[in-house]
Amino acid sequence: MNQFVQLHSDNVSLVIKLSPAPEVLYWGKSLARLEQQQFESLAQSQLRAVPQARLDHDVPLTLCPELGRGSFGSSAIEGHRNGLASMPRLDYLSHTQSGNEVEIVCQDELAQLVLTICLKLDNTGVLSKQMTLSNLSQQEYTLNKLALTLPLPFRASELESYHGRWSREFQSQRQTINHGSWLVENRRGRTSHEYFPGCLLGTVGFSDQVGEVWGFHLAWSGNHHWRADVKSDGRRLLQAGEWLIPGEVILKQGQSYTTPELLATYSPKGINGIRKANHSYVRQQILPFDSHKLRPVHLNTWEGIYFDHDPDYICQMATQAAQMGVERFIIDDGWFKGRNNDKSSLGDWILDASKYPNGLDPVIEHVNSLGMEFGIWVEPEMVNPDSDLFRRHPDWLLGAEGYQQPTGRYQYVLNLQNSDCYQYLFNCLNTLLSEHNIGYVKWDMNRELVQATHQGSGAVHGQTKALYRLIDQLVFAHPDVEIESCSSGGGRMDYEILKRTCRFWTSDCNDALERQTIQKHMGIFFPPEVMGAHIGPSHSHTTRRSHDINLRGLTALNGHMGVELDPVKESEQEKQAFAKYIALHKKYRQLLHSGDSFYLDSSDQTRLAYGVTKAQQTLMTVCQKAMPDYALPEPLIIEHLDSQKSYQVRLVDYPQTSAQLMKESESWWHEGEITLKGEWLATVGLSLPILDPEACLLLSIEAI
């Protein structure tokens, strides 16, 4: 029997030695397909020396490292059977391969455990890994940990991870990892603002355009843990999985536990290669909507009116929104009975008759008559203590019996594993969507889970699975309704929730300067068409800073655009400015939502230069975030263009204020466009006009 497996794509290869336990021999740049003799030669070339003062035999770094095998780093499996069977050794038993998918079965006969490892290499170069542990014994097996492990080469010694908080998601941090471990654990019960379940490892100094990079993302919306280890012998690994509450997973005979999926990517050309592979994978394998359907421009009422709902006034907002070019109008929080602030009524999903005496349909019909789709906000997983639902069913809370559950955002979490509670929520949502012409649901989730238990045992895993079932059931009943995943902004963003939703609300922060950083790092993992990006009012509601429409408009241009305001109260000049950027987004959104996104390295760290390219067209944004290091901007060098072709470079948008920073000259931007060879743009570069701090320019580069 063949003791080796090769998974192969145009860009990436993975070679696995199966016995005694599955071990990755190679993962990186694509290799030629290997024959049996070549496999054996490769394996022979990778045999390791056995150092003195250690175990007397080599210990492989397997796809499931075990302490029982003598792997003294982080064991991928931890558990026991009343204290027994705590040191399993899961040896290779069999495998089946179909193309670029392989299922490997390992077994420990003494511990009576079976481990199934599933690996798939997508044509985009994204590798997915998932494992299932099954208990064969009559005795229960308590599983504390089952982590997905992938090895890394010695040269992968720099790590980039993403931390954050409410209104400041996706902040990056870099560290060198040459000894010991990097460890992150998220116990908040949702993907979290604080620790996005993804990271990059690469060669020293890897950047957007340069260096080898390995990227990772865990597709899971609950608790998670991450670890990067450098063993004392220099071997490296990345490990990720669901963080389990003690006693949360206890397997009876014949029962199994399956991990979330770990998605892993390799790029020899910097972070841009990871970005391209991830976007392609999400578009081909994850997105639940038709990629050919244009993503409609939103107006969300939240920052415009908050809880102050008046149907006549909302219809005025809709009329003026349509005039600006908005295509989907969404009523946010405040539409259901008694909901005049955030301290009451969550759970009572009945229209407030005092606010809407004629019902919701007249508003929906008005919105539809203007050519816009109607959407609505809900937060089904939550309940306020001051609500009819809580007064009837305090037992529906997700919490530990006998303890006082703390509120968060003045609300509790409902236990979706309670069948009566689950059915109540489905009935409420199903009725809302059945009785009204609602095409879009903004699904919010505004707090962490505390003491999350069901029938006395830890229940974040069960709560997360129940959430998936609830959304799946609702989508099955209403397949034409799109759902947005919001969690105080970016608190629940991952590939698993994206399988069921069509858009993320990236952040509650609409400050365009903050959004530049947030969107850059989110965009490593998610394509622009799922990145909710709104033009907010000039005075930010979250940071109290003020920005020109140029920065606000071009920042929102590069995602799934929307606006967050009350158009009735805006000046005519401001509304015309909003309309300008909405029209600009519509002009380029097909390119933005299907092309290859990239960032350019800049010597000036206060500048971001990024774009999207497809076929013969490139759209580039340059953002000057702060006062530049130098008086002159660094020329723009664009490497991906065809060196033999000529390109028309056009300055599409440039702030008038920035023009005052320069004296009159005969520079190309005074004419607004220039024609240059691709070779020139890729080597010499393009000189740029000076930008104010907190300002952007937009360039169109099109082959002639």
XYZ file of C-alpha atoms in Angstrom:
704
model
C 0.000 0.000 0.000
C 1.170 3.508 -0.792
C 2.418 5.062 2.437
C 2.441 8.606 1.057
C -0.177 11.129 -0.024
C 0.290 14.195 -2.217
C -2.327 16.907 -2.567
C -1.585 19.261 -5.417
C -2.836 22.555 -6.880
C -1.314 24.996 -9.356
C 0.239 26.975 -6.506
C 0.580 24.644 -3.518
C 1.617 21.077 -2.734
C 1.208 19.006 0.419
C 3.069 15.719 0.952
C 2.125 13.429 3.863
C 3.917 10.351 5.189
C 1.209 8.118 6.669
C 3.022 5.670 8.964
C 3.483 5.260 11.879
C 1.203 8.316 12.225
C 0.392 10.966 9.602
C 3.204 13.512 9.261
C 3.592 16.382 6.796
C 6.864 16.092 4.893
C 6.278 19.209 2.813
C 3.783 22.078 2.542
C 4.547 25.016 0.311
C 5.181 26.015 -3.284
C 3.794 23.579 -5.843
C 5.929 20.514 -6.634
C 5.770 18.239 -9.640
C 3.615 15.190 -8.997
C 5.721 12.514 -7.332
C 6.008 8.821 -8.136
C 6.387 6.141 -5.440
C 10.175 6.045 -5.666
C 10.348 9.823 -5.410
C 8.140 9.759 -2.309
C 10.558 7.338 -0.688
C 13.536 9.487 -1.644
C 11.848 12.567 -0.251
C 11.051 10.743 2.986
C 14.657 9.499 3.191
C 15.946 13.038 2.699
C 13.824 14.240 5.619
C 14.987 11.665 8.186
C 16.091 13.536 11.278
C 19.103 13.030 13.477
C 18.429 11.815 17.029
C 20.254 14.119 19.484
C 21.958 12.932 22.655
C 20.260 13.201 26.056
C 16.834 12.808 24.474
C 14.559 9.877 23.659
C 16.449 7.148 21.817
C 14.227 7.365 18.735
C 12.862 10.080 16.490
C 9.466 11.549 17.432
C 7.536 12.759 14.394
C 5.603 16.024 14.468
C 2.336 14.440 13.373
C -0.992 15.902 12.284
C -2.158 15.117 15.827
C 0.846 15.374 18.162
C 0.396 13.301 21.332
C 2.159 13.482 24.673
C 1.857 9.685 24.758
C 4.161 9.467 21.720
C 6.798 11.658 23.342
C 5.790 14.914 21.692
C 6.559 17.233 24.590
C 5.085 20.384 23.102
C 1.389 21.097 22.967
C -0.539 17.846 22.657
C -3.330 18.053 20.091
C -5.536 15.649 22.041
C -6.260 15.899 25.763
C -8.874 13.893 27.613
C -9.448 10.896 29.818
C -11.824 8.138 30.823
C -12.168 8.638 34.604
C -8.444 9.341 34.685
C -7.556 6.498 32.319
C -6.730 6.528 28.596
C -5.131 9.967 28.991
C -2.011 9.180 26.915
C -3.323 7.852 23.582
C -1.137 7.023 20.586
C -3.229 7.198 17.450
C -1.450 5.166 14.793
C -2.261 5.094 11.096
C -4.920 2.513 10.182
C -6.148 3.330 6.671
C -6.853 6.121 4.229
C -8.940 6.897 1.178
C -8.030 9.523 -1.378
C -10.116 11.109 -4.104
C -8.268 13.719 -6.107
C -7.139 16.438 -3.725
C -9.124 15.112 -0.760
C -7.874 12.502 1.671
C -9.430 10.918 4.756
C -6.926 9.299 7.121
C -8.097 6.978 9.907
C -5.942 6.445 12.995
C -6.688 4.240 15.998
C -5.512 3.473 19.516
C -6.822 0.001 20.331
C -5.904 0.259 24.018
C -7.598 3.620 24.531
C -10.426 2.544 22.182
C -10.328 5.837 20.298
C -10.522 6.431 16.553
C -9.353 9.650 14.938
C -10.359 10.604 11.392
C -8.355 13.380 9.733
C -9.865 15.026 6.648
C -7.691 17.189 4.403
C -8.660 18.950 1.201
C -6.532 21.175 -1.016
C -8.746 23.523 -3.006
C -7.827 24.712 -6.502
C -7.278 28.167 -4.953
C -4.422 26.728 -2.882
C -6.402 26.855 0.388
C -5.933 23.754 2.535
C -8.779 22.728 4.845
C -8.297 20.385 7.784
C -10.911 18.858 10.082
C -10.751 15.995 12.590
C -13.305 13.701 14.213
C -12.666 11.724 17.410
C -14.889 8.692 18.139
C -15.204 6.690 21.362
C -15.423 2.914 20.925
C -15.490 2.072 24.622
C -18.521 1.445 26.806
C -16.999 3.945 29.219
C -17.480 7.644 28.566
C -14.538 9.681 27.316
C -14.161 13.271 28.530
C -12.588 15.344 25.780
C -10.791 18.477 26.940
C -9.056 19.416 23.720
C -8.789 18.370 20.080
C -6.596 20.822 18.180
C -5.836 21.076 14.489
C -2.082 21.093 13.963
C 0.003 22.016 10.931
C 3.811 22.192 10.818
C 5.842 25.135 9.583
C 9.424 25.345 8.296
C 12.284 26.723 10.392
C 12.279 29.979 8.398
C 8.720 30.866 9.488
C 9.820 32.927 12.490
C 7.610 36.021 12.406
C 3.951 36.044 13.452
C 1.196 38.583 12.769
C -2.001 38.306 14.784
C -5.098 40.495 15.156
C -6.458 41.949 18.357
C -9.090 44.602 18.958
C -12.101 45.807 20.901
C -15.481 47.319 20.173
C -15.168 49.953 17.437
C -11.491 49.116 16.918
C -11.363 45.639 15.416
C -8.553 44.027 13.402
C -5.522 45.774 14.888
C -2.345 43.925 13.936
C 0.671 43.053 16.015
C 3.960 41.449 15.003
C 6.346 39.339 17.026
C 9.333 37.121 16.440
C 8.840 33.539 17.506
C 12.081 31.577 17.787
C 11.611 29.912 21.188
C 8.611 28.939 23.267
C 4.998 29.617 22.420
C 2.486 32.246 21.364
C -0.910 31.542 22.895
C -4.332 33.152 22.518
C -7.599 31.919 24.035
C -11.002 33.404 23.346
C -13.639 32.500 25.943
C -16.277 35.121 25.097
C -18.699 32.727 23.392
C -18.542 34.445 20.001
C -15.798 34.948 17.447
C -14.965 38.170 19.373
C -13.705 41.670 18.679
C -10.676 40.946 20.829
C -9.071 37.954 19.088
C -9.936 37.278 15.464
C -9.449 33.535 14.784
C -6.697 33.956 12.239
C -3.008 34.744 11.964
C -0.048 34.815 9.590
C 3.404 33.300 9.992
C 6.252 34.001 7.606
C 9.858 34.747 6.915
C 11.433 37.696 8.700
C 10.048 41.025 7.524
C 7.297 39.567 5.320
C 5.091 42.291 3.910
C 2.193 42.773 1.533
C 4.395 42.090 -1.499
C 7.477 40.267 -0.174
C 8.287 37.080 1.714
C 6.920 33.591 2.257
C 3.726 33.596 4.303
C 1.481 30.890 5.744
C -2.004 32.097 6.667
C -4.565 30.436 8.989
C -8.231 30.892 9.846
C -10.519 28.825 12.094
C -14.085 28.696 10.751
C -15.947 28.804 14.064
C -18.221 31.330 15.789
C -17.689 30.293 19.418
C -14.735 29.898 21.774
C -11.338 29.187 20.243
C -7.685 28.739 21.146
C -4.516 29.344 19.124
C -0.928 28.355 19.687
C 2.280 28.689 17.727
C 5.115 26.590 19.108
C 8.824 26.449 18.466
C 10.157 23.211 19.901
C 13.608 23.063 21.461
C 14.827 21.201 18.351
C 13.671 24.114 16.129
C 10.601 22.488 14.596
C 7.562 24.743 14.451
C 3.814 24.270 14.407
C 0.552 26.169 14.410
C -2.346 24.764 16.397
C -5.959 25.954 16.543
C -9.279 24.594 17.687
C -12.390 25.096 19.745
C -11.699 26.021 23.362
C -13.853 23.629 25.386
C -15.365 24.357 28.787
C -14.423 21.528 31.221
C -17.008 18.777 30.836
C -18.510 20.351 27.717
C -17.792 17.301 25.510
C -18.262 13.848 27.026
C -18.473 11.064 24.461
C -20.527 7.981 25.149
C -19.892 4.765 23.243
C -20.276 5.383 19.512
C -20.398 9.162 19.887
C -18.035 11.517 18.070
C -16.785 15.083 18.255
C -15.815 16.965 15.079
C -13.578 20.007 15.194
C -14.265 23.219 13.305
C -12.455 23.600 9.995
C -8.974 25.092 9.893
C -8.243 26.874 6.595
C -4.579 27.333 5.733
C -2.887 29.118 2.866
C 0.658 29.474 1.527
C 2.065 32.392 -0.456
C 5.602 32.906 -1.800
C 4.795 36.551 -2.604
C 3.761 38.162 0.639
C 0.378 38.771 2.205
C -1.151 39.629 -1.179
C -0.904 35.959 -2.148
C -2.813 34.977 1.019
C -5.383 37.678 0.301
C -5.920 36.470 -3.276
C -6.243 32.795 -2.303
C -8.646 33.524 0.561
C -10.857 35.759 -1.581
C -11.032 33.164 -4.333
C -11.830 30.414 -1.833
C -14.588 32.427 -0.139
C -16.137 33.348 -3.488
C -16.068 29.774 -4.783
C -16.762 27.742 -1.650
C -18.372 29.909 1.045
C -20.604 32.703 -0.209
C -24.290 31.754 -0.143
C -25.391 34.386 -2.670
C -25.142 34.586 -6.449
C -21.806 36.261 -7.203
C -23.269 37.738 -10.381
C -25.870 39.696 -8.418
C -24.798 43.275 -7.763
C -24.477 44.059 -4.064
C -27.039 46.845 -3.385
C -26.032 50.103 -1.707
C -27.519 50.355 1.814
C -28.961 53.064 3.983
C -29.202 52.015 7.609
C -31.264 54.256 9.890
C -29.344 53.676 13.154
C -27.070 56.739 13.301
C -29.797 58.790 11.638
C -32.698 58.341 14.071
C -31.661 55.720 16.678
C -34.864 54.698 18.568
C -36.961 57.647 17.340
C -39.253 55.917 14.820
C -41.957 57.873 12.993
C -43.311 56.157 9.837
C -43.956 59.421 7.979
C -40.481 60.688 8.759
C -38.925 57.348 7.817
C -40.720 57.555 4.463
C -39.176 61.000 3.945
C -35.772 59.466 4.700
C -36.455 56.718 2.175
C -37.461 59.201 -0.529
C -34.277 61.188 -0.118
C -32.173 58.015 0.182
C -33.475 56.834 -3.197
C -32.607 60.203 -4.705
C -29.007 59.718 -3.541
C -28.865 56.313 -5.248
C -29.528 53.979 -2.287
C -30.876 50.550 -3.279
C -31.637 48.872 0.062
C -33.285 50.708 2.979
C -32.906 49.146 6.442
C -34.816 50.087 9.584
C -32.595 49.449 12.585
C -33.385 48.949 16.270
C -36.520 50.534 17.743
C -39.395 49.129 15.635
C -40.860 46.602 18.125
C -43.175 47.228 21.067
C -41.812 49.266 23.956
C -38.371 49.635 22.415
C -37.540 53.277 23.165
C -34.036 52.634 24.494
C -31.635 49.717 24.867
C -32.892 48.738 28.347
C -36.167 47.062 27.433
C -38.222 44.861 25.090
C -35.632 42.586 23.475
C -37.434 39.287 22.962
C -40.840 40.870 22.286
C -40.694 40.689 18.500
C -44.059 42.350 17.819
C -44.392 45.623 15.938
C -44.877 48.676 18.157
C -48.424 49.786 17.289
C -47.935 53.157 18.972
C -45.089 53.957 16.579
C -46.586 52.173 13.563
C -50.387 52.549 13.965
C -50.937 51.505 10.343
C -48.497 48.643 10.516
C -45.157 48.179 8.783
C -46.521 47.519 5.298
C -47.118 51.185 4.307
C -43.440 51.942 4.983
C -42.310 48.831 3.104
C -44.566 49.631 0.168
C -43.199 53.180 0.029
C -39.624 51.886 0.098
C -40.398 49.347 -2.641
C -42.173 51.979 -4.771
C -38.901 53.918 -4.827
C -37.125 50.898 -6.303
C -35.429 49.916 -3.036
C -35.443 46.652 -1.108
C -36.587 46.784 2.512
C -34.546 45.405 5.411
C -34.981 45.207 9.177
C -32.831 44.781 12.323
C -33.264 41.965 14.867
C -31.315 40.549 17.807
C -32.967 37.162 18.368
C -30.418 35.628 20.745
C -31.008 38.258 23.430
C -33.654 39.281 25.963
C -33.945 42.319 28.250
C -34.922 41.710 31.888
C -37.570 44.370 31.232
C -39.528 42.401 28.626
C -42.681 40.318 28.472
C -40.645 37.334 27.318
C -38.350 37.393 30.348
C -41.233 37.866 32.741
C -42.890 34.758 31.240
C -39.771 32.637 30.799
C -36.849 33.540 33.085
C -35.889 29.867 32.772
C -34.957 30.405 29.106
C -31.738 32.206 30.032
C -28.364 30.777 29.109
C -26.649 30.668 32.480
C -25.672 28.543 35.467
C -28.543 27.613 37.737
C -28.397 29.213 41.172
C -26.142 32.094 40.126
C -27.140 35.660 39.309
C -26.375 36.132 35.620
C -24.744 39.528 34.913
C -26.342 41.669 32.234
C -24.354 43.013 29.302
C -25.709 45.883 27.246
C -28.683 45.619 29.658
C -29.548 42.174 28.301
C -29.269 38.437 28.834
C -28.558 35.618 26.385
C -31.318 33.147 25.531
C -30.592 29.421 25.609
C -31.078 28.255 22.019
C -30.668 24.645 23.182
C -33.970 24.955 25.017
C -36.371 23.580 22.400
C -39.280 25.819 23.469
C -37.108 28.923 23.340
C -35.674 27.905 19.965
C -39.140 27.336 18.514
C -40.414 30.647 19.884
C -37.599 32.540 18.176
C -38.055 30.716 14.884
C -41.800 31.388 14.956
C -41.246 35.104 15.634
C -38.764 35.490 12.782
C -40.698 33.274 10.409
C -43.887 35.264 11.056
C -42.096 38.578 10.557
C -40.668 37.462 7.200
C -43.849 35.686 6.071
C -46.167 38.631 6.741
C -43.988 41.367 5.239
C -41.972 41.908 2.069
C -38.621 41.927 3.837
C -35.596 41.107 1.702
C -32.849 41.663 4.243
C -32.263 40.977 7.946
C -29.535 42.654 9.959
C -28.912 40.022 12.648
C -27.170 41.518 15.679
C -25.578 39.899 18.747
C -24.393 42.406 21.320
C -22.816 40.646 24.293
C -20.571 37.846 25.483
C -21.708 34.570 27.032
C -21.152 34.237 30.784
C -21.565 30.937 32.690
C -22.947 29.420 29.501
C -24.458 26.098 30.581
C -27.285 23.833 29.474
C -28.639 21.219 31.913
C -25.682 21.981 34.151
C -22.893 21.436 31.604
C -20.839 23.870 29.546
C -22.797 24.852 26.457
C -20.987 27.323 24.188
C -20.494 24.520 21.655
C -24.173 23.608 21.767
C -25.266 27.258 21.656
C -23.132 27.887 18.560
C -24.482 24.806 16.803
C -28.054 25.789 17.703
C -27.482 29.252 16.243
C -26.339 27.672 12.976
C -29.467 25.481 12.944
C -31.735 28.462 13.580
C -30.277 30.493 10.716
C -30.253 27.457 8.422
C -33.922 26.765 9.151
C -34.864 30.390 8.569
C -32.919 30.580 5.286
C -34.525 27.333 4.125
C -37.974 28.827 4.795
C -37.060 32.171 3.174
C -34.328 31.484 0.594
C -34.579 34.936 -1.001
C -33.891 36.785 2.260
C -30.288 37.830 2.876
C -28.879 37.978 6.416
C -26.125 40.240 7.703
C -23.914 39.073 10.552
C -23.491 41.890 13.063
C -22.187 41.590 16.603
C -21.689 45.117 17.920
C -19.867 45.429 14.622
C -17.130 42.851 14.072
C -17.701 40.497 16.995
C -18.839 37.511 14.899
C -16.892 37.211 11.663
C -15.651 33.845 10.424
C -16.114 31.500 7.470
C -18.662 29.274 9.221
C -21.147 32.060 9.951
C -20.459 33.419 6.452
C -21.819 30.191 4.944
C -25.208 31.345 6.249
C -24.948 35.117 5.856
C -24.187 37.526 3.040
C -22.416 40.417 4.700
C -20.563 41.448 7.841
C -21.060 44.696 9.661
C -17.338 45.276 9.885
C -17.351 47.679 12.819
C -19.695 49.993 14.682
C -17.028 52.628 14.036
C -17.774 54.630 10.885
C -14.776 56.898 11.435
C -13.086 56.551 8.036
C -9.569 56.895 9.452
C -10.113 53.984 11.841
C -11.824 52.037 9.061
C -8.711 52.211 6.855
C -6.805 49.962 9.294
C -9.786 47.749 10.148
C -10.630 47.088 6.493
C -7.025 46.408 5.491
C -6.619 43.524 7.920
C -10.164 42.185 7.601
C -9.526 42.097 3.856
C -6.757 39.533 4.258
C -9.445 36.958 5.023
C -12.661 38.341 3.488
C -13.370 39.828 0.020
C -14.731 43.389 -0.320
C -18.283 42.350 -1.246
C -18.953 41.038 2.296
C -17.283 43.981 4.046
C -20.036 46.369 5.169
C -18.520 49.850 4.706
C -20.715 52.896 5.256
C -20.219 56.592 4.662
C -21.062 58.160 7.974
C -21.780 61.777 8.821
C -18.878 64.231 8.815
C -18.769 64.149 12.628
C -18.156 60.549 13.719
C -20.557 59.224 16.355
C -17.908 56.915 17.857
C -14.668 58.949 17.824
C -16.050 62.523 17.645
C -13.592 63.296 14.845
C -14.661 65.094 11.681
C -13.622 64.094 8.175
C -14.135 65.412 4.682
C -16.427 63.472 2.364
C -13.373 62.543 0.282
C -11.934 60.299 3.009
C -15.346 58.987 4.052
C -16.457 58.286 0.475
C -13.309 56.575 -0.791
C -12.956 54.483 2.380
C -16.489 53.116 1.934
C -16.007 52.740 -1.828
C -13.783 49.684 -1.384
C -16.264 47.471 0.466
C -19.978 46.782 0.270
C -21.076 50.401 0.370
C -23.793 51.889 2.478
C -24.598 55.165 4.209
C -25.392 55.765 7.863
C -27.262 59.034 8.284
C -30.530 60.917 8.255
C -30.690 62.420 4.751
C -33.600 64.679 5.719
C -31.349 66.659 8.069
C -28.329 66.823 5.753
C -27.564 69.856 3.612
C -28.136 69.680 -0.119
C -24.376 69.955 -0.656
C -23.694 66.986 1.617
C -26.409 64.870 -0.034
C -24.925 65.625 -3.457
C -21.525 64.539 -2.141
C -23.013 61.270 -0.851
C -24.683 60.743 -4.226
C -21.346 61.309 -5.977
C -19.590 58.513 -4.073
C -22.555 56.173 -4.330
C -22.471 56.650 -8.121
C -18.702 56.097 -8.112
C -19.121 52.867 -6.170
C -21.799 51.655 -8.574
C -19.518 52.418 -11.509
C -16.707 50.261 -10.131
C -18.441 47.703 -7.868
C -18.317 44.862 -10.376
C -14.546 45.253 -10.473
C -14.293 45.763 -6.710
C -16.411 42.692 -5.944
C -14.810 40.238 -8.343
C -11.221 41.361 -8.909
C -7.962 40.552 -7.112
C -7.316 42.863 -4.160
C -3.786 43.914 -3.241
C -1.788 46.351 -1.118
C 1.509 47.954 -2.053
C 4.441 48.232 0.337
C 5.258 51.837 1.211
C 8.406 53.261 2.786
C 6.169 55.819 4.511
C 4.130 53.961 7.129
C 1.600 56.792 7.257
C 0.450 55.911 3.727
C -1.740 53.085 2.474
C -1.797 52.272 -1.242
C -4.180 49.549 -2.302
C -6.329 48.452 -5.182
C -8.173 45.790 -7.096
C -7.400 44.473 -10.543
C -9.176 42.332 -13.095
C -8.495 41.745 -16.781
C -7.127 45.038 -18.103
C -8.453 47.376 -15.398
C -7.011 48.440 -12.042
C -8.564 50.777 -9.492
C -6.167 52.202 -6.899
C -6.710 54.164 -3.705
C -3.943 56.062 -1.935
C -4.740 57.125 1.631
C -2.538 59.503 3.570
C -3.481 58.563 7.135
C -1.276 61.073 8.945
C 1.366 63.717 8.303
C 3.796 62.128 5.806
C 7.434 61.478 6.653
C 8.652 63.362 3.594
C 7.625 66.460 1.663
C 7.173 64.447 -1.557
C 5.075 61.276 -1.858
C 6.757 58.023 -2.809
C 6.096 57.137 -6.487
C 3.508 54.430 -7.068
C 5.086 51.250 -8.499
C 2.512 48.788 -9.833
C 4.101 45.435 -10.696
C 1.220 43.322 -11.981
C 0.681 45.213 -15.261
C 1.617 43.874 -18.707
C 4.971 45.452 -19.505
C 4.224 45.519 -23.258
C 0.891 47.301 -23.043
C 0.084 50.986 -22.676
C -2.227 52.168 -19.905
C -4.362 55.221 -19.459
C -3.905 56.494 -15.906
C -6.698 58.787 -14.770
C -7.106 60.746 -11.538
C -10.710 59.929 -10.634
C -11.003 61.666 -7.262
C -8.746 64.091 -5.429
C -9.615 66.465 -2.546
C -9.652 70.142 -3.420
C -8.027 71.037 -0.104
C -4.935 68.992 -0.922
C -4.379 70.955 -4.127
C -3.504 73.979 -1.982
C -0.394 72.126 -0.739
C 1.270 72.426 -4.165
C 2.386 75.255 -6.408
C 1.330 75.378 -10.046
C 3.331 73.028 -12.301
C 2.965 70.987 -15.458
C 2.499 67.709 -13.585
C 0.341 65.073 -15.256
C -2.496 65.388 -12.733
C -3.292 68.930 -13.884
C -4.512 67.328 -17.098
C -6.199 64.598 -15.101
C -4.693 61.678 -17.032
C -1.572 60.294 -18.667
C -0.688 57.326 -20.903
C 2.249 55.146 -19.840
C 3.742 51.759 -20.695
C 3.176 48.970 -18.204
C 6.939 48.509 -18.002
C 7.349 52.117 -16.848
C 4.623 51.837 -14.196
C 6.163 48.601 -12.904
C 9.741 49.823 -12.677
C 10.026 53.624 -12.547
C 6.599 54.293 -11.084
C 4.138 57.153 -11.130
C 4.655 60.453 -9.358
C 1.665 61.501 -7.226
C 0.213 64.782 -6.039
C 0.586 65.734 -2.394
C -2.203 64.710 -0.042
C -3.372 66.297 3.169
C -3.276 64.053 6.230
C -6.552 62.087 6.445
C -7.243 62.329 2.725
C -7.423 59.947 -0.254
C -7.049 59.922 -4.002
C -8.473 57.429 -6.497
C -6.783 56.304 -9.719
C -8.132 54.325 -12.653
C -5.531 52.432 -14.674
C -6.862 50.841 -17.847
C -5.124 49.106 -20.725
C -5.523 50.834 -24.072
